[in-house]
Amino acid sequence: MTTQVYLAYDYPLLSLFWTMLWLGLWILWLFLLFRIVFDIFRDDDMGGWGKAGWLVFVILLPFLGVFVYLIARGKDMGRRELEQARAQQKQFDSYIAQTAAGARPNSADELAKLSDLKARGAITEEEFRRAKELVLTDSAPQGRAAATATTEPSGGVPRP
């Protein structure tokens, strides 16, 4: 009872390249299969029975199903992916705009804080006047940068 043991040096280099090629093609095919399955679910134009039919076709006859789907609906697949990417970008941009708008304090709130600091004696009349000018002329982006560059971290009061 003799069994042949294959060691690493028994596997020729060309066979290793062929194995890597087939493994890579198999991974690419799986990637394509999953993209098609996700595209079937993403398609709003197709009804439930159409989606079920394509899924059964792609799952029961995977190679033939994938190739037929690519031929029949491949062009629309790219369009749907582009629409989804645009919708996600639009949603992300609106989220950023809402977050940025909510993070910036209102000029009336800033003026109220300044007058409170002046009433407590934390800032002088001259500091109050300069800070008030900065708040009122803060419509330009460079004014905001200049105001933040000359403020104290704890109270937001400009210092000379």
Short mmCIF file of C-alpha atoms in Angstrom, two decimals:
data_model
loop_
_atom_site.label_atom_id
_atom_site.label_comp_id
_atom_site.label_asym_id
_atom_site.label_seq_id
_atom_site.Cartn_x
_atom_site.Cartn_y
_atom_site.Cartn_z
CA MET A 1 0.00 0.00 0.00
CA THR A 2 1.96 2.91 -1.28
CA THR A 3 0.52 6.36 -1.60
CA GLN A 4 2.14 9.14 -3.44
CA VAL A 5 2.74 12.29 -1.42
CA TYR A 6 2.72 15.56 -3.34
CA LEU A 7 4.97 18.18 -1.94
CA ALA A 8 5.40 21.78 -3.02
CA TYR A 9 8.35 20.94 -5.23
CA ASP A 10 6.27 18.30 -7.03
CA TYR A 11 3.86 20.96 -8.34
CA PRO A 12 5.32 22.53 -11.51
CA LEU A 13 5.42 26.28 -11.95
CA LEU A 14 3.20 26.31 -15.05
CA SER A 15 0.54 24.37 -13.15
CA LEU A 16 0.71 26.98 -10.41
CA PHE A 17 0.09 29.74 -12.98
CA TRP A 18 -2.87 27.84 -14.47
CA THR A 19 -4.32 27.27 -11.01
CA MET A 20 -4.00 30.97 -10.20
CA LEU A 21 -5.62 31.90 -13.53
CA TRP A 22 -8.60 29.60 -12.95
CA LEU A 23 -8.96 30.77 -9.35
CA GLY A 24 -8.92 34.40 -10.49
CA LEU A 25 -11.54 33.73 -13.19
CA TRP A 26 -13.70 31.90 -10.67
CA ILE A 27 -13.52 34.86 -8.25
CA LEU A 28 -14.37 37.29 -11.07
CA TRP A 29 -17.35 35.15 -12.06
CA LEU A 30 -18.61 35.07 -8.44
CA PHE A 31 -18.21 38.84 -8.27
CA LEU A 32 -20.24 39.23 -11.45
CA LEU A 33 -22.90 36.82 -10.17
CA PHE A 34 -23.38 38.81 -6.97
CA ARG A 35 -23.52 42.11 -8.87
CA ILE A 36 -26.23 40.69 -11.08
CA VAL A 37 -28.23 39.43 -8.10
CA PHE A 38 -27.99 42.88 -6.46
CA ASP A 39 -28.95 44.52 -9.76
CA ILE A 40 -32.04 42.33 -10.00
CA PHE A 41 -33.18 43.55 -6.60
CA ARG A 42 -32.21 47.18 -7.36
CA ASP A 43 -34.30 47.39 -10.54
CA ASP A 44 -37.51 49.33 -9.85
CA ASP A 45 -38.86 48.84 -13.37
CA MET A 46 -39.10 45.06 -13.04
CA GLY A 47 -42.02 43.50 -11.17
CA GLY A 48 -41.85 40.79 -8.56
CA TRP A 49 -42.44 37.92 -10.99
CA GLY A 50 -39.75 39.21 -13.32
CA LYS A 51 -37.27 39.43 -10.47
CA ALA A 52 -38.19 35.93 -9.29
CA GLY A 53 -37.79 34.56 -12.82
CA TRP A 54 -34.37 36.11 -13.31
CA LEU A 55 -33.22 34.92 -9.88
CA VAL A 56 -34.34 31.35 -10.57
CA PHE A 57 -32.63 31.47 -13.98
CA VAL A 58 -29.40 32.88 -12.56
CA ILE A 59 -29.32 30.48 -9.60
CA LEU A 60 -30.36 27.25 -11.36
CA LEU A 61 -28.31 27.79 -14.52
CA PRO A 62 -25.61 30.14 -13.23
CA PHE A 63 -23.26 30.40 -16.23
CA LEU A 64 -26.00 30.63 -18.83
CA GLY A 65 -28.15 32.88 -16.60
CA VAL A 66 -25.33 35.36 -16.01
CA PHE A 67 -24.43 35.60 -19.68
CA VAL A 68 -28.04 35.94 -20.83
CA TYR A 69 -28.68 38.61 -18.17
CA LEU A 70 -25.62 40.56 -19.29
CA ILE A 71 -26.72 40.41 -22.92
CA ALA A 72 -30.35 41.27 -22.22
CA ARG A 73 -30.01 43.85 -19.44
CA GLY A 74 -26.31 44.78 -19.25
CA LYS A 75 -26.71 48.34 -20.55
CA ASP A 76 -29.44 49.14 -18.04
CA MET A 77 -27.29 47.65 -15.28
CA GLY A 78 -24.74 50.45 -15.63
CA ARG A 79 -27.48 53.09 -15.79
CA ARG A 80 -29.05 51.84 -12.55
CA GLU A 81 -25.69 51.81 -10.80
CA LEU A 82 -25.00 55.37 -11.94
CA GLU A 83 -28.42 56.53 -10.73
CA GLN A 84 -27.81 54.93 -7.35
CA ALA A 85 -24.39 56.58 -7.06
CA ARG A 86 -25.90 59.98 -7.92
CA ALA A 87 -28.71 59.51 -5.40
CA GLN A 88 -26.21 58.58 -2.68
CA GLN A 89 -24.05 61.60 -3.52
CA LYS A 90 -27.08 63.89 -3.44
CA GLN A 91 -28.16 62.46 -0.08
CA PHE A 92 -24.62 62.86 1.28
CA ASP A 93 -24.41 66.47 0.06
CA SER A 94 -27.74 67.36 1.66
CA TYR A 95 -26.62 65.75 4.92
CA ILE A 96 -23.40 67.77 4.89
CA ALA A 97 -25.34 70.98 4.12
CA GLN A 98 -27.79 70.34 6.98
CA THR A 99 -25.00 69.49 9.40
CA ALA A 100 -22.94 72.53 8.44
CA ALA A 101 -25.95 74.84 8.70
CA GLY A 102 -26.84 73.50 12.13
CA ALA A 103 -23.28 73.76 13.45
CA ARG A 104 -22.84 77.47 12.74
CA PRO A 105 -24.14 79.69 15.53
CA ASN A 106 -26.64 82.41 14.77
CA SER A 107 -25.27 85.98 14.81
CA ALA A 108 -27.98 86.98 17.31
CA ASP A 109 -26.80 84.22 19.65
CA GLU A 110 -23.20 85.37 19.30
CA LEU A 111 -24.18 88.98 20.05
CA ALA A 112 -26.13 87.84 23.14
CA LYS A 113 -23.09 85.95 24.39
CA LEU A 114 -20.88 88.97 23.79
CA SER A 115 -23.20 91.31 25.67
CA ASP A 116 -23.36 88.81 28.53
CA LEU A 117 -19.55 88.70 28.68
CA LYS A 118 -19.42 92.50 28.65
CA ALA A 119 -22.04 92.73 31.42
CA ARG A 120 -20.03 90.33 33.60
CA GLY A 121 -16.89 92.36 32.99
CA ALA A 122 -15.04 89.56 31.20
CA ILE A 123 -14.31 91.80 28.20
CA THR A 124 -13.72 95.51 27.80
CA GLU A 125 -15.77 97.93 25.72
CA GLU A 126 -13.09 97.94 22.99
CA GLU A 127 -13.04 94.09 22.81
CA PHE A 128 -16.84 94.04 22.69
CA ARG A 129 -16.90 96.54 19.83
CA ARG A 130 -14.33 94.60 17.75
CA ALA A 131 -16.08 91.28 18.36
CA LYS A 132 -19.42 92.83 17.45
CA GLU A 133 -17.96 94.12 14.18
CA LEU A 134 -16.61 90.65 13.40
CA VAL A 135 -19.98 89.03 14.07
CA LEU A 136 -21.86 91.56 11.97
CA THR A 137 -19.46 91.37 9.02
CA ASP A 138 -19.24 87.60 9.21
CA SER A 139 -21.12 86.89 5.98
CA ALA A 140 -17.88 86.37 4.02
CA PRO A 141 -15.96 83.09 4.58
CA GLN A 142 -12.66 84.88 5.10
CA GLY A 143 -14.25 86.93 7.88
CA ARG A 144 -15.15 83.73 9.69
CA ALA A 145 -11.60 82.44 9.34
CA ALA A 146 -10.18 85.71 10.66
CA ALA A 147 -12.59 85.64 13.60
CA THR A 148 -11.67 82.11 14.59
CA ALA A 149 -7.97 82.83 14.22
CA THR A 150 -8.11 85.72 16.70
CA THR A 151 -10.45 84.22 19.31
CA GLU A 152 -9.79 82.68 22.64
CA PRO A 153 -10.73 78.96 22.73
CA SER A 154 -12.74 79.14 25.96
CA GLY A 155 -15.11 82.01 25.34
CA GLY A 156 -14.84 82.91 21.69
CA VAL A 157 -13.81 86.47 22.61
CA PRO A 158 -11.29 88.21 20.35
CA ARG A 159 -8.02 89.19 21.92
CA PRO A 160 -5.69 91.99 20.78
#
